Amino acid sequence: AAVAVPRPPRLLLLLLLLPACLVWRRVVGQGPDGTRNGVAFQDCPVDLFFVLDTSESVALREKPFGALVDEVTAFTNRFIDRLTERYYRCDRNLVWNAGALHYSDVVEVIKGLTRMPDGRADLKSRVSSVVSIGKGTYTDCAIKRGIEELLVGGSHQKENKYLVVVTDGHPLDGYKEPCGGLEDAVNEARHLGIKVFSVAISPDHLESRLSIIATDHAYRRNFTAIAAPQELDKTIDIITNMITENVEHTCCSYECQPARGPLGPLGDPGYEGERGKPGLPGEKGDAGEPGKQGDPGPVGYQGMKGEKGSRGDKGSRGAKGSKGDKGKRGIDGIDGKKGEAGFHGLPGCKGSPGFDGLRGPPGPKGDPGPYGPKGTPGDPGVDGKAGRPGNTGVPGEKGQPGGAGVPGEKGESGDEGDLGPDGPPGERGANGERGPQGIPGLRGPRGEKGEPGPQGDQGREGPFGPPGEPGEAGPAGPKGYRGDEGPPGLEGPKGPPGPSGLPGDAGLMGERGEDGAPGNGTDGFPGFPGYPGNRGDPGAEGPKGYPGPKGDDGEIGDSGDEDGSSTVPGMKGAKGYRGPEGPPGPPGPAGPPGPDECEILDIIMKMCSCCECKCGPVDILFVLDSSESIGLQNFQIAKDFIVKVIDRLGSDEHVRFAPEESRVGVVQYSHDKTQELVAMGDANINSIGELKEAVKNLHWIAGGTYTGEALEFTKDQLLRRFSSDNRVAIVITDGRSDTLRDPVPLNALCEANTQVYPLGIGDIFYSPPNPEQLSSISCNGVSILRENYAELLDDNFLHNITSYICKDKKCPDYTCPISFDGLADITLLVDSSTSVGSRNFNTTKKFVKRLAERFLTAAKPTEDSVRVSIVQYSGKAQQKLEAQFEQNYTIIAEAIDNMQFMNDATDVNAALSYVTNLYRQSSRSGATKKVLIFSDGNSQGITGSAIERAVQEAQQAGIEIYVLVVGTQANEPNIRVLVTGKTTEYDVAYGESHLFRVPDYNSLLQGVFYQTVSRRIAVNRVSRA
């Protein structure tokens, strides 16, 4: 009997065969001399491709321009230096194939995939020589081109392909990406098994876009290309370690494989592949021939309502119209009877809850948050679970036949074999099952009528028949219950009047009803006179009556006796004739003086609307930066700013925009040959409203920044049409023009007789504008800087911009000049007490500066003829001499600006005595002495007689006093004494010429009031004794 030999288990066989396989692979992989023969499976290749962003938002973000691009290339070369081979325990070596491209609105391949380390030096040299493109950012096209390079020039290992995309993530939105969009490109890479690392250029990036680019969060990890060297090495090590770990699972997960055998026979052709995805956009083709004129388009939609036009000229009187036909008489309506108020209905049942509302649209995506600080290293993670099995590899070629193996174990039952030969006939079987129903035969002849069959089952209910005739009326049923009261019915027709009922008992008198509607009847005939009543009792005696009217004049009486003894008086004679004109009476007192020249001009300015200063005609040119670094939202704000400036010029400055008046033009630009012009005078722009609509329809270009070329375009295309002598150009930009590629100088408008105002505004990354470029644009003039675009819409800023544009207004000459014939020393005594307030005190300072300027710039015999001193006062010992009889306005203006509000009590007597002593010590002999006192007459503990003594003392020193009162709460008795120096009488004429009044402090700066005050003080007057 045979003895059963025990079989070794399968695991033991694998352990015995694995060393043999490794030995066999080493033998096959070496040549006769023991060296490697380059068999493909010996090495494990990794394809790594760098995608570098050199667009405008990277190249021009920091000075010097292109510095960030140099940082990116330095990071890439540092990464390439750390791509070294690595040996795996499965006896395979990791080798690197690396390449790179850079992109903006075009994609340029720096070098295709090259084996490391042989091609390292050439690849690094080419990366270092990269020059930024500096236009738009087409990241989707760059990623797809990187995918193409990995698939076409890469190795056979599809799982070992990686992209490293270095970008700032810009732009977030605003224009259609030409290669299907960023998400489409990333999904294509994910579908092909290509992993994508996302590396930010600097902390100022758009994290949302970088997160989309990365395959998942593990391929993002806040990687940054610009950092300290230690941080850069750490970032590169993390990426390379992730790649080597992934590659080890792929390259070392294989079964025991012999060397590759000879090629087998060609297989059958495969099925037609799926339709490929659209390729990258080709280069721009040549312009085609002009097409034929198309068919007229459909009628457009009704346009927006235009602005209100100017009032047209009055038309001529039209012809008298013919009298219309008389209309038909309408049918008289029937007055309805007011119905009785119905009963309140019962409350309804509570309604069922309504359906859930539709889900609202998702809200707008929030702005990316600030870049957070780099986190501390985390704790080491726990050991991960075993990875999922890799994808099934491509079937290898057919190998050589192997040697005879050991007998295998008993196999499983095989498939069913073919049918054997027919056997002998068997016994008759039982009846089979009923077969399927055969094909019905031809219809036979009609048979004879059979006997009636049994009664069938009840059929289904048939359709309703037509309604029958109404039956006879049945007996009346019992009376039902009273139903619920229904709603009041419609008012029925008015019935005939019923028979008169018996009179009822008189009811109680009701309350007086509301007045009825006025009737439409006619007045009735007068009634018959009533019968005379009985004579009443005599009334009480009435009061004494008033004297009656004067009687007529009596006749003239007889003349009396000559001796006058007659006692009968004669009658009054008739009224005599008008006597001769008497001699002229003595002259009356002098009246108050009439308005002088300045007051007349003030009246004219208040009554005459055409006397205002006017702006224009002026031609306004807006040059709008539409580059990528501006951002879509900022570009929309800039367009709103242009429209608001136009509106403000029309409403606030009364600028009239018309072909023969003021005009506006807008040029938007980005990189070379992208300028777009809309201006008044274009074929499709006939009004300022159409121009504003055209500005709103401008689209963001999102490319590079060629400001010099745009200014040259404005000069050639727009200034040639706007030939006015008054032209203003406003350049809205971030002040970072690509001067490396744009050779046109930034001062292109300086020689065009145009005022240029650049508005330098921080870009989407909050980087400040370049002041050097703004200075060149403004011809070394005024540059306006703002931190962000939102400040453009500030109301005060808009007011300042319109003031800049209209600074050269045409104003009528309403000056009333003043002059001095001799020497004059003038003092302005300013109230600085608590009753004034600090805000009003600042207003007073502005008014005092105007007066001082008027006095010192007036016509005078010599430069030192007029001197001005400034004194402010408050309490008893609080007088301060700010400027002592100066003739230099600059010194006086500085002294006034430095005045500090005292905010204390009021003592006008002490102030007036101080000024009197000042004149005695410092005034020139022969000079006219005048002082203007700011006062409301209120002074603590001061009587009228005390003020009288102080004023008379000043008058004795030759000082002429003028008083300025602000407000309506003045102490009038004290004011009169302060003006005239007398408590007993008031000289109206003298008081009106030396007293000034305004309702509030703001009125000091309105109109020509300061001219009126200065003119009265400058006129020579005789001092009162």
PDB file of C-alpha atoms in Angstrom, residues 372-464:
ATOM      1  CA  GLY A 372      -3.355  82.393  10.279  1.00  0.00           C
ATOM      2  CA  PRO A 373      -0.087  81.836  12.112  1.00  0.00           C
ATOM      3  CA  LYS A 374       1.772  78.671  11.382  1.00  0.00           C
ATOM      4  CA  GLY A 375       0.792  75.996  13.877  1.00  0.00           C
ATOM      5  CA  THR A 376       3.148  74.156  16.176  1.00  0.00           C
ATOM      6  CA  PRO A 377       4.161  70.635  15.106  1.00  0.00           C
ATOM      7  CA  GLY A 378       1.519  68.136  16.071  1.00  0.00           C
ATOM      8  CA  ASP A 379       1.957  64.946  18.035  1.00  0.00           C
ATOM      9  CA  PRO A 380       3.122  61.951  16.013  1.00  0.00           C
ATOM     10  CA  GLY A 381       0.162  60.175  14.533  1.00  0.00           C
ATOM     11  CA  VAL A 382      -0.854  56.627  15.275  1.00  0.00           C
ATOM     12  CA  ASP A 383       0.115  53.881  12.902  1.00  0.00           C
ATOM     13  CA  GLY A 384      -2.203  53.900   9.962  1.00  0.00           C
ATOM     14  CA  LYS A 385      -4.151  50.988   8.709  1.00  0.00           C
ATOM     15  CA  ALA A 386      -3.011  49.002   5.754  1.00  0.00           C
ATOM     16  CA  GLY A 387      -3.564  50.842   2.507  1.00  0.00           C
ATOM     17  CA  ARG A 388      -6.131  49.773   0.029  1.00  0.00           C
ATOM     18  CA  PRO A 389      -4.914  47.403  -2.712  1.00  0.00           C
ATOM     19  CA  GLY A 390      -3.487  49.142  -5.729  1.00  0.00           C
ATOM     20  CA  ASN A 391      -5.029  49.189  -9.150  1.00  0.00           C
ATOM     21  CA  THR A 392      -4.606  46.164 -11.350  1.00  0.00           C
ATOM     22  CA  GLY A 393      -1.546  46.555 -13.497  1.00  0.00           C
ATOM     23  CA  VAL A 394      -1.368  46.139 -17.240  1.00  0.00           C
ATOM     24  CA  PRO A 395      -1.171  42.452 -18.256  1.00  0.00           C
ATOM     25  CA  GLY A 396       2.408  41.521 -19.047  1.00  0.00           C
ATOM     26  CA  GLU A 397       3.545  39.797 -22.210  1.00  0.00           C
ATOM     27  CA  LYS A 398       3.300  36.056 -22.486  1.00  0.00           C
ATOM     28  CA  GLY A 399       6.198  34.379 -20.720  1.00  0.00           C
ATOM     29  CA  GLN A 400       8.217  31.293 -21.709  1.00  0.00           C
ATOM     30  CA  PRO A 401       6.734  27.913 -20.851  1.00  0.00           C
ATOM     31  CA  GLY A 402       7.792  26.833 -17.376  1.00  0.00           C
ATOM     32  CA  GLY A 403       9.104  23.468 -16.252  1.00  0.00           C
ATOM     33  CA  ALA A 404       6.988  20.559 -15.130  1.00  0.00           C
ATOM     34  CA  GLY A 405       5.489  21.229 -11.765  1.00  0.00           C
ATOM     35  CA  VAL A 406       4.738  18.865  -8.900  1.00  0.00           C
ATOM     36  CA  PRO A 407       1.424  17.042  -9.018  1.00  0.00           C
ATOM     37  CA  GLY A 408      -1.292  19.330  -7.883  1.00  0.00           C
ATOM     38  CA  GLU A 409      -4.151  18.585  -5.550  1.00  0.00           C
ATOM     39  CA  LYS A 410      -7.395  17.111  -6.727  1.00  0.00           C
ATOM     40  CA  GLY A 411      -9.148  19.662  -8.849  1.00  0.00           C
ATOM     41  CA  GLU A 412     -12.742  20.682  -8.661  1.00  0.00           C
ATOM     42  CA  SER A 413     -15.417  19.125 -10.867  1.00  0.00           C
ATOM     43  CA  GLY A 414     -14.995  20.158 -14.482  1.00  0.00           C
ATOM     44  CA  ASP A 415     -17.505  21.649 -16.838  1.00  0.00           C
ATOM     45  CA  GLU A 416     -20.263  19.496 -18.350  1.00  0.00           C
ATOM     46  CA  GLY A 417     -18.984  17.396 -21.256  1.00  0.00           C
ATOM     47  CA  ASP A 418     -20.447  16.872 -24.755  1.00  0.00           C
ATOM     48  CA  LEU A 419     -23.433  14.550 -25.370  1.00  0.00           C
ATOM     49  CA  GLY A 420     -22.677  10.837 -25.778  1.00  0.00           C
ATOM     50  CA  PRO A 421     -24.081   8.515 -28.585  1.00  0.00           C
ATOM     51  CA  ASP A 422     -27.782   7.590 -28.665  1.00  0.00           C
ATOM     52  CA  GLY A 423     -28.709   4.628 -26.506  1.00  0.00           C
ATOM     53  CA  PRO A 424     -31.349   1.938 -27.195  1.00  0.00           C
ATOM     54  CA  PRO A 425     -35.008   3.033 -27.204  1.00  0.00           C
ATOM     55  CA  GLY A 426     -36.526   3.006 -23.774  1.00  0.00           C
ATOM     56  CA  GLU A 427     -40.004   2.158 -22.572  1.00  0.00           C
ATOM     57  CA  ARG A 428     -43.023   4.377 -23.398  1.00  0.00           C
ATOM     58  CA  GLY A 429     -43.126   7.259 -21.037  1.00  0.00           C
ATOM     59  CA  ALA A 430     -46.139   8.693 -19.245  1.00  0.00           C
ATOM     60  CA  ASN A 431     -48.274  11.452 -20.708  1.00  0.00           C
ATOM     61  CA  GLY A 432     -46.330  14.680 -20.799  1.00  0.00           C
ATOM     62  CA  GLU A 433     -47.486  18.019 -19.585  1.00  0.00           C
ATOM     63  CA  ARG A 434     -49.913  20.059 -21.604  1.00  0.00           C
ATOM     64  CA  GLY A 435     -48.077  21.888 -24.377  1.00  0.00           C
ATOM     65  CA  PRO A 436     -48.505  25.508 -25.250  1.00  0.00           C
ATOM     66  CA  GLN A 437     -51.629  26.641 -27.057  1.00  0.00           C
ATOM     67  CA  GLY A 438     -51.395  26.217 -30.794  1.00  0.00           C
ATOM     68  CA  ILE A 439     -52.073  28.770 -33.457  1.00  0.00           C
ATOM     69  CA  PRO A 440     -55.860  29.266 -33.850  1.00  0.00           C
ATOM     70  CA  GLY A 441     -57.251  27.694 -36.976  1.00  0.00           C
ATOM     71  CA  LEU A 442     -59.504  29.185 -39.656  1.00  0.00           C
ATOM     72  CA  ARG A 443     -63.017  30.178 -38.721  1.00  0.00           C
ATOM     73  CA  GLY A 444     -65.541  27.391 -39.503  1.00  0.00           C
ATOM     74  CA  PRO A 445     -69.098  27.722 -40.926  1.00  0.00           C
ATOM     75  CA  ARG A 446     -71.906  29.093 -38.758  1.00  0.00           C
ATOM     76  CA  GLY A 447     -73.543  26.334 -36.716  1.00  0.00           C
ATOM     77  CA  GLU A 448     -77.196  25.830 -35.932  1.00  0.00           C
ATOM     78  CA  LYS A 449     -78.848  27.670 -33.085  1.00  0.00           C
ATOM     79  CA  GLY A 450     -78.255  25.802 -29.868  1.00  0.00           C
ATOM     80  CA  GLU A 451     -80.477  25.447 -26.864  1.00  0.00           C
ATOM     81  CA  PRO A 452     -80.645  28.315 -24.405  1.00  0.00           C
ATOM     82  CA  GLY A 453     -77.882  28.026 -21.847  1.00  0.00           C
ATOM     83  CA  PRO A 454     -78.191  28.430 -18.110  1.00  0.00           C
ATOM     84  CA  GLN A 455     -78.695  31.903 -16.674  1.00  0.00           C
ATOM     85  CA  GLY A 456     -75.390  33.755 -16.332  1.00  0.00           C
ATOM     86  CA  ASP A 457     -74.003  35.687 -13.367  1.00  0.00           C
ATOM     87  CA  GLN A 458     -75.102  39.184 -12.520  1.00  0.00           C
ATOM     88  CA  GLY A 459     -73.384  41.628 -14.924  1.00  0.00           C
ATOM     89  CA  ARG A 460     -71.538  44.752 -13.917  1.00  0.00           C
ATOM     90  CA  GLU A 461     -73.520  47.894 -13.276  1.00  0.00           C
ATOM     91  CA  GLY A 462     -74.258  49.740 -16.475  1.00  0.00           C
ATOM     92  CA  PRO A 463     -73.953  53.453 -17.068  1.00  0.00           C
ATOM     93  CA  PHE A 464     -76.572  55.874 -15.711  1.00  0.00           C
TER      94      PHE A 464
END
